[in-house]
Amino acid sequence: MEFGICFKGFVEPERAKALVRQAENAGFDYCWFYDSHILWRESFVAMAMCMEHTTRMRFGPLVTNPNSREWSVAASLFGSLAKQSGGRFDIGLGRGDSAVRVMGKKPSTLKRLEEFTHVVKALIRGEEVQYGECPEPVKFPWADGYELPVWIGAYGPKALASAGRVGDGVVLQIAEPKIVKWLADQAKTAGTEAGLDMSNYKVMAAAPAHTGPIDEAIEKVKWFPAMVGNHVADIVEKYGSDSDQVPSSLTSYIENRKGYDYSKHGQSDNPYLDFITEDIIKSFCVLGTPEEHITKIRELEEAGTTQFNIYLDSGDEEKIIADYGDTVIPAFREKADNVTKLKAVS
């Protein structure tokens, strides 16, 4: 199991540097950043800064999209950060949510998302590419063959199929093991049907985690199911609430949802949180003592999760990192070490 943290762009620079150093020392493998340039500061600037204060952690946007930047600009940015960090750069990719909707624009189509994936990967490798938005072929003379890992954010059947066909992994914004397994299996099936080897396919469960008292934690993370609900509402609009293509456990909780305020995206003062119940919060997030976190993350691992990524923006960030470094991460590292030893003996 890999572990990640994810920041919004409002963390002050000195604190961000301290947090990534603490997280790397605690055993975290990834540091992700929201990519929503209007709601928060430009994330790639912060990533470049944090890379200089770490040696092992990988970085990337969670998620970027095909519409915010011209594609050669995006590819040059990604490739430059990969080179600058010594190959410690991935991207999470989606159709575009808060980054474009806050401007009144529509998300990308899945066809465009898939094309974007192929184009930026090829450019970063150093290949010459001609694509729809550019009449002349493009080639980076400085590219050195880096293979960019791309994680696709998805919920609906068609997006999950795209994630399986063109992604190296899938991003699932939820920590409910049964739902994670159901969604991840859809992506893997699509990849297998496309003739791909899915044995090393990665599955990320991304959600808030809090190791403080449950009552306090529920209040601090209640924004998350509302954010998930905004994506699920798009799926219900497209497929209907009684579709067998999406599990009812994912769609039923938004029945009383009234809307979503993108200016309060990912915040507990969003005015549209009344439909969220405590049971949903506990199901979608990872709460309780460090030992309870271990139990739930093991359930996620059994459901196929390869990385648990904490949305680290609900308060008590230093304590959460410390608890994971002291108790949670070692439990999984010890398990991995034991498996390795058993394989060596056999």
Short mmCIF file of C-alpha atoms in Angstrom, two decimals:
data_model
loop_
_atom_site.label_atom_id
_atom_site.label_comp_id
_atom_site.label_asym_id
_atom_site.label_seq_id
_atom_site.Cartn_x
_atom_site.Cartn_y
_atom_site.Cartn_z
CA MET A 1 0.00 0.00 0.00
CA GLU A 2 1.26 3.45 -0.94
CA PHE A 3 0.27 6.56 0.99
CA GLY A 4 -0.29 10.09 -0.25
CA ILE A 5 -1.33 13.52 0.95
CA CYS A 6 -3.22 16.12 -1.05
CA PHE A 7 -3.22 19.90 -0.56
CA LYS A 8 -5.46 22.71 -1.65
CA GLY A 9 -3.61 25.78 -2.87
CA PHE A 10 -4.16 27.89 0.22
CA VAL A 11 -1.40 26.36 2.37
CA GLU A 12 1.18 29.05 3.13
CA PRO A 13 4.57 28.32 1.49
CA GLU A 14 6.63 27.89 4.67
CA ARG A 15 4.06 25.55 6.17
CA ALA A 16 3.75 23.57 2.92
CA LYS A 17 7.51 23.00 2.90
CA ALA A 18 7.43 21.85 6.53
CA LEU A 19 4.48 19.52 5.91
CA VAL A 20 6.06 17.77 2.93
CA ARG A 21 9.30 17.27 4.82
CA GLN A 22 7.35 15.83 7.75
CA ALA A 23 5.28 13.62 5.43
CA GLU A 24 8.29 12.25 3.58
CA ASN A 25 10.02 11.44 6.88
CA ALA A 26 6.78 9.76 8.05
CA GLY A 27 6.84 7.41 5.04
CA PHE A 28 4.33 9.02 2.67
CA ASP A 29 5.04 8.27 -0.99
CA TYR A 30 3.06 10.98 -2.83
CA CYS A 31 2.13 14.62 -2.49
CA TRP A 32 -0.77 15.74 -4.69
CA PHE A 33 -2.23 19.21 -5.23
CA TYR A 34 -5.68 20.38 -6.31
CA ASP A 35 -5.42 22.09 -9.71
CA SER A 36 -8.01 24.86 -9.60
CA HIS A 37 -6.23 28.08 -10.50
CA ILE A 38 -9.03 30.52 -9.66
CA LEU A 39 -10.20 29.12 -6.33
CA TRP A 40 -6.62 28.61 -5.12
CA ARG A 41 -3.12 29.61 -6.14
CA GLU A 42 -1.40 27.97 -9.13
CA SER A 43 -0.53 24.47 -7.93
CA PHE A 44 2.46 23.71 -10.13
CA VAL A 45 4.45 26.57 -8.61
CA ALA A 46 3.89 25.05 -5.17
CA MET A 47 4.84 21.58 -6.43
CA ALA A 48 8.14 22.87 -7.82
CA MET A 49 8.88 24.50 -4.46
CA CYS A 50 8.06 21.37 -2.47
CA MET A 51 10.11 19.14 -4.76
CA GLU A 52 13.20 21.05 -3.67
CA HIS A 53 12.51 20.13 -0.03
CA THR A 54 12.10 16.37 -0.60
CA THR A 55 14.15 13.61 -2.17
CA ARG A 56 11.79 10.65 -2.49
CA MET A 57 8.15 11.78 -2.64
CA ARG A 58 6.38 11.93 -5.98
CA PHE A 59 4.24 14.95 -6.92
CA GLY A 60 1.35 15.71 -9.23
CA PRO A 61 -1.97 17.53 -9.74
CA LEU A 62 -5.15 15.84 -8.51
CA VAL A 63 -6.63 16.46 -10.88
CA THR A 64 -5.69 18.57 -13.89
CA ASN A 65 -7.80 18.63 -17.06
CA PRO A 66 -7.50 19.04 -20.85
CA ASN A 67 -9.14 22.49 -20.97
CA SER A 68 -7.19 24.73 -18.58
CA ARG A 69 -3.95 24.90 -20.60
CA GLU A 70 -2.97 24.60 -24.25
CA TRP A 71 -1.72 21.04 -24.65
CA SER A 72 1.91 21.76 -25.56
CA VAL A 73 2.09 24.15 -22.57
CA ALA A 74 0.68 21.44 -20.30
CA ALA A 75 3.06 18.79 -21.65
CA SER A 76 6.06 21.12 -21.33
CA LEU A 77 5.06 21.91 -17.75
CA PHE A 78 4.69 18.22 -16.85
CA GLY A 79 7.91 17.19 -18.56
CA SER A 80 9.86 20.04 -17.01
CA LEU A 81 8.72 19.13 -13.50
CA ALA A 82 9.56 15.47 -14.13
CA LYS A 83 13.08 16.46 -15.19
CA GLN A 84 13.50 18.97 -12.36
CA SER A 85 12.46 16.41 -9.72
CA GLY A 86 14.55 13.54 -11.04
CA GLY A 87 11.55 11.63 -12.36
CA ARG A 88 9.20 12.14 -9.39
CA PHE A 89 6.15 13.42 -11.25
CA ASP A 90 2.75 11.92 -12.15
CA ILE A 91 -0.52 13.55 -13.11
CA GLY A 92 -4.07 12.94 -12.01
CA LEU A 93 -6.42 13.81 -14.89
CA GLY A 94 -10.15 14.47 -15.08
CA ARG A 95 -12.65 16.10 -17.39
CA GLY A 96 -12.47 19.35 -15.41
CA ASP A 97 -14.60 20.29 -12.43
CA SER A 98 -13.98 23.32 -10.22
CA ALA A 99 -11.17 24.58 -12.47
CA VAL A 100 -13.55 25.14 -15.39
CA ARG A 101 -17.05 25.22 -13.92
CA VAL A 102 -16.21 28.18 -11.68
CA MET A 103 -15.63 30.07 -14.98
CA GLY A 104 -18.96 28.94 -16.40
CA LYS A 105 -17.28 26.54 -18.82
CA LYS A 106 -18.13 22.90 -19.47
CA PRO A 107 -15.91 19.91 -18.64
CA SER A 108 -14.01 18.13 -21.39
CA THR A 109 -15.48 15.21 -23.26
CA LEU A 110 -14.01 11.79 -22.52
CA LYS A 111 -12.81 11.54 -26.12
CA ARG A 112 -10.83 14.74 -25.60
CA LEU A 113 -9.48 13.45 -22.26
CA GLU A 114 -8.20 10.29 -23.93
CA GLU A 115 -6.61 12.25 -26.78
CA PHE A 116 -4.96 14.63 -24.28
CA THR A 117 -3.49 11.65 -22.44
CA HIS A 118 -1.94 10.22 -25.60
CA VAL A 119 -0.62 13.60 -26.78
CA VAL A 120 1.08 14.72 -23.55
CA LYS A 121 2.60 11.29 -22.94
CA ALA A 122 4.05 11.23 -26.46
CA LEU A 123 5.40 14.78 -26.27
CA ILE A 124 7.10 14.11 -22.93
CA ARG A 125 8.72 10.97 -24.35
CA GLY A 126 10.17 13.15 -27.12
CA GLU A 127 7.93 12.07 -30.00
CA GLU A 128 6.66 14.41 -32.69
CA VAL A 129 2.90 14.90 -32.37
CA GLN A 130 0.30 16.72 -34.42
CA TYR A 131 -3.04 17.26 -32.71
CA GLY A 132 -6.28 19.03 -33.40
CA GLU A 133 -5.54 22.37 -31.79
CA CYS A 134 -2.18 22.83 -33.54
CA PRO A 135 -1.78 22.84 -37.37
CA GLU A 136 1.96 22.02 -37.26
CA PRO A 137 3.66 19.03 -35.59
CA VAL A 138 5.15 19.64 -32.14
CA LYS A 139 8.31 18.05 -30.73
CA PHE A 140 10.30 18.88 -27.58
CA PRO A 141 14.04 18.76 -28.41
CA TRP A 142 14.86 18.51 -24.70
CA ALA A 143 12.60 15.54 -23.91
CA ASP A 144 14.51 12.47 -22.74
CA GLY A 145 12.03 9.60 -22.88
CA TYR A 146 10.23 10.07 -19.55
CA GLU A 147 7.12 7.91 -19.33
CA LEU A 148 4.51 10.05 -17.58
CA PRO A 149 2.22 8.09 -15.22
CA VAL A 150 -1.40 9.24 -15.68
CA TRP A 151 -4.13 8.52 -13.13
CA ILE A 152 -7.68 9.11 -14.39
CA GLY A 153 -10.37 10.38 -12.03
CA ALA A 154 -13.68 8.63 -12.66
CA TYR A 155 -17.07 7.57 -11.27
CA GLY A 156 -19.39 6.88 -14.20
CA PRO A 157 -19.19 3.82 -16.48
CA LYS A 158 -17.82 5.65 -19.52
CA ALA A 159 -15.22 7.57 -17.52
CA LEU A 160 -14.14 4.35 -15.78
CA ALA A 161 -13.77 2.71 -19.19
CA SER A 162 -11.54 5.60 -20.32
CA ALA A 163 -9.51 5.22 -17.12
CA GLY A 164 -8.93 1.56 -17.90
CA ARG A 165 -8.04 2.13 -21.55
CA VAL A 166 -5.62 5.07 -21.26
CA GLY A 167 -4.71 5.43 -17.57
CA ASP A 168 -1.93 3.88 -15.55
CA GLY A 169 -4.29 4.07 -12.59
CA VAL A 170 -7.71 5.30 -11.53
CA VAL A 171 -8.55 7.95 -8.91
CA LEU A 172 -11.63 7.20 -6.82
CA GLN A 173 -12.70 10.01 -4.50
CA ILE A 174 -14.17 7.79 -1.83
CA ALA A 175 -12.99 5.44 0.95
CA GLU A 176 -15.92 3.02 1.05
CA PRO A 177 -14.36 -0.38 0.26
CA LYS A 178 -17.32 -1.98 -1.52
CA ILE A 179 -17.82 1.04 -3.78
CA VAL A 180 -14.07 1.25 -4.45
CA LYS A 181 -14.00 -2.39 -5.56
CA TRP A 182 -17.06 -1.99 -7.78
CA LEU A 183 -15.65 1.10 -9.51
CA ALA A 184 -12.08 -0.18 -9.82
CA ASP A 185 -13.29 -3.44 -11.34
CA GLN A 186 -15.07 -1.49 -14.10
CA ALA A 187 -11.83 0.26 -15.07
CA LYS A 188 -9.81 -2.96 -14.98
CA THR A 189 -12.40 -4.79 -17.09
CA ALA A 190 -12.28 -2.05 -19.74
CA GLY A 191 -8.50 -2.25 -19.88
CA THR A 192 -8.55 -6.03 -20.18
CA GLU A 193 -11.14 -5.85 -22.97
CA ALA A 194 -8.82 -3.39 -24.77
CA GLY A 195 -6.08 -6.02 -24.67
CA LEU A 196 -3.99 -4.38 -21.94
CA ASP A 197 -2.06 -6.06 -19.14
CA MET A 198 -3.79 -4.75 -15.99
CA SER A 199 -1.64 -6.63 -13.46
CA ASN A 200 0.18 -3.45 -12.40
CA TYR A 201 -2.81 -1.13 -12.70
CA LYS A 202 -3.06 1.27 -9.76
CA VAL A 203 -6.15 2.19 -7.75
CA MET A 204 -6.22 5.28 -5.55
CA ALA A 205 -8.81 5.86 -2.85
CA ALA A 206 -8.69 9.59 -2.07
CA ALA A 207 -10.58 10.91 0.96
CA PRO A 208 -10.18 12.94 4.13
CA ALA A 209 -8.68 11.13 7.12
CA HIS A 210 -8.76 12.41 10.70
CA THR A 211 -7.35 10.84 13.85
CA GLY A 212 -9.07 13.10 16.39
CA PRO A 213 -12.38 12.62 18.24
CA ILE A 214 -15.14 11.39 15.94
CA ASP A 215 -17.58 14.24 16.70
CA GLU A 216 -14.97 16.85 15.81
CA ALA A 217 -13.84 14.93 12.75
CA ILE A 218 -17.36 14.61 11.34
CA GLU A 219 -17.80 18.37 11.43
CA LYS A 220 -14.42 18.96 9.80
CA VAL A 221 -14.83 16.53 6.89
CA LYS A 222 -18.54 16.88 6.07
CA TRP A 223 -17.60 18.89 2.95
CA PHE A 224 -16.28 15.74 1.29
CA PRO A 225 -19.49 13.75 0.65
CA ALA A 226 -20.99 16.96 -0.76
CA MET A 227 -18.11 17.22 -3.22
CA VAL A 228 -18.56 13.56 -4.15
CA GLY A 229 -22.30 14.15 -4.47
CA ASN A 230 -21.70 16.85 -7.03
CA HIS A 231 -19.97 14.31 -9.30
CA VAL A 232 -22.59 11.64 -8.58
CA ALA A 233 -25.34 14.11 -9.54
CA ASP A 234 -23.79 14.32 -13.02
CA ILE A 235 -23.91 10.52 -13.27
CA VAL A 236 -27.55 10.37 -12.14
CA GLU A 237 -28.47 13.03 -14.69
CA LYS A 238 -26.85 10.97 -17.43
CA TYR A 239 -27.79 7.41 -16.44
CA GLY A 240 -30.72 7.80 -14.04
CA SER A 241 -30.90 6.97 -10.33
CA ASP A 242 -31.99 3.36 -10.89
CA SER A 243 -29.30 2.38 -13.41
CA ASP A 244 -27.50 -0.91 -12.85
CA GLN A 245 -24.37 0.74 -14.28
CA VAL A 246 -23.71 2.58 -11.00
CA PRO A 247 -24.14 1.07 -7.50
CA SER A 248 -27.21 2.30 -5.62
CA SER A 249 -25.04 2.77 -2.53
CA LEU A 250 -23.28 5.56 -4.42
CA THR A 251 -26.35 7.27 -5.85
CA SER A 252 -29.02 6.95 -3.13
CA TYR A 253 -27.47 9.42 -0.70
CA ILE A 254 -27.96 12.42 -3.04
CA GLU A 255 -31.76 12.11 -3.21
CA ASN A 256 -32.23 15.23 -1.05
CA ARG A 257 -29.33 17.19 -2.54
CA LYS A 258 -30.33 20.73 -3.53
CA GLY A 259 -27.24 22.12 -5.25
CA TYR A 260 -23.56 22.99 -4.93
CA ASP A 261 -21.64 26.26 -4.54
CA TYR A 262 -18.36 26.11 -6.47
CA SER A 263 -17.04 29.20 -4.73
CA LYS A 264 -17.08 27.05 -1.54
CA HIS A 265 -15.69 23.95 -3.27
CA GLY A 266 -14.21 21.50 -0.76
CA GLN A 267 -15.14 23.61 2.26
CA SER A 268 -17.32 22.88 5.27
CA ASP A 269 -19.10 26.25 4.94
CA ASN A 270 -20.58 25.23 1.60
CA PRO A 271 -24.31 26.02 2.00
CA TYR A 272 -25.42 22.72 0.42
CA LEU A 273 -24.50 20.17 3.09
CA ASP A 274 -27.88 19.46 4.68
CA PHE A 275 -28.35 16.13 2.87
CA ILE A 276 -25.14 14.66 4.33
CA THR A 277 -25.61 12.19 7.22
CA GLU A 278 -23.09 11.04 9.81
CA ASP A 279 -23.23 7.51 8.45
CA ILE A 280 -22.29 8.75 4.97
CA ILE A 281 -19.39 10.79 6.38
CA LYS A 282 -18.06 7.79 8.30
CA SER A 283 -18.46 5.57 5.25
CA PHE A 284 -16.79 7.89 2.74
CA CYS A 285 -13.91 9.04 4.98
CA VAL A 286 -11.38 7.39 7.31
CA LEU A 287 -11.99 8.47 10.91
CA GLY A 288 -11.28 7.33 14.46
CA THR A 289 -8.14 6.14 16.20
CA PRO A 290 -5.00 5.20 14.24
CA GLU A 291 -5.88 1.56 14.85
CA GLU A 292 -9.32 2.12 13.30
CA HIS A 293 -7.60 3.72 10.31
CA ILE A 294 -5.45 0.61 9.90
CA THR A 295 -8.54 -1.60 9.93
CA LYS A 296 -10.35 0.41 7.27
CA ILE A 297 -7.30 0.85 5.03
CA ARG A 298 -6.78 -2.91 5.14
CA GLU A 299 -10.37 -3.28 3.92
CA LEU A 300 -9.57 -0.83 1.12
CA GLU A 301 -6.46 -2.84 0.28
CA GLU A 302 -8.50 -6.03 0.09
CA ALA A 303 -10.88 -4.19 -2.26
CA GLY A 304 -8.00 -3.51 -4.65
CA THR A 305 -6.72 -0.13 -3.46
CA THR A 306 -2.99 0.41 -4.04
CA GLN A 307 -2.76 3.96 -2.67
CA PHE A 308 -4.65 5.72 0.11
CA ASN A 309 -4.43 9.46 -0.45
CA ILE A 310 -5.45 11.78 2.39
CA TYR A 311 -7.14 15.07 1.53
CA LEU A 312 -5.04 16.91 4.08
CA ASP A 313 -7.10 20.06 4.56
CA SER A 314 -9.50 19.46 7.43
CA GLY A 315 -7.30 20.70 10.29
CA ASP A 316 -4.77 18.99 12.59
CA GLU A 317 -2.55 18.21 9.59
CA GLU A 318 0.68 17.82 11.53
CA LYS A 319 -0.98 15.45 14.03
CA ILE A 320 -2.48 13.31 11.28
CA ILE A 321 0.87 12.98 9.51
CA ALA A 322 2.55 12.10 12.82
CA ASP A 323 -0.09 9.47 13.68
CA TYR A 324 0.31 7.89 10.25
CA GLY A 325 4.09 7.94 10.52
CA ASP A 326 4.09 6.46 14.03
CA THR A 327 1.32 3.87 13.73
CA VAL A 328 -0.55 3.50 10.43
CA ILE A 329 2.14 3.38 7.74
CA PRO A 330 4.45 1.04 9.74
CA ALA A 331 1.62 -1.50 9.99
CA PHE A 332 1.55 -1.77 6.19
CA ARG A 333 5.31 -1.58 5.72
CA GLU A 334 5.76 -4.47 8.20
CA LYS A 335 3.18 -6.50 6.29
CA ALA A 336 4.96 -5.82 2.99
CA ASP A 337 8.32 -6.75 4.50
CA ASN A 338 6.92 -10.04 5.82
CA VAL A 339 5.46 -10.89 2.39
CA THR A 340 8.81 -10.18 0.77
CA LYS A 341 10.60 -12.43 3.27
CA LEU A 342 8.12 -15.27 2.68
CA LYS A 343 8.63 -15.04 -1.08
CA ALA A 344 12.39 -15.11 -0.63
CA VAL A 345 12.16 -18.25 1.51
CA SER A 346 9.84 -20.06 -0.92
#
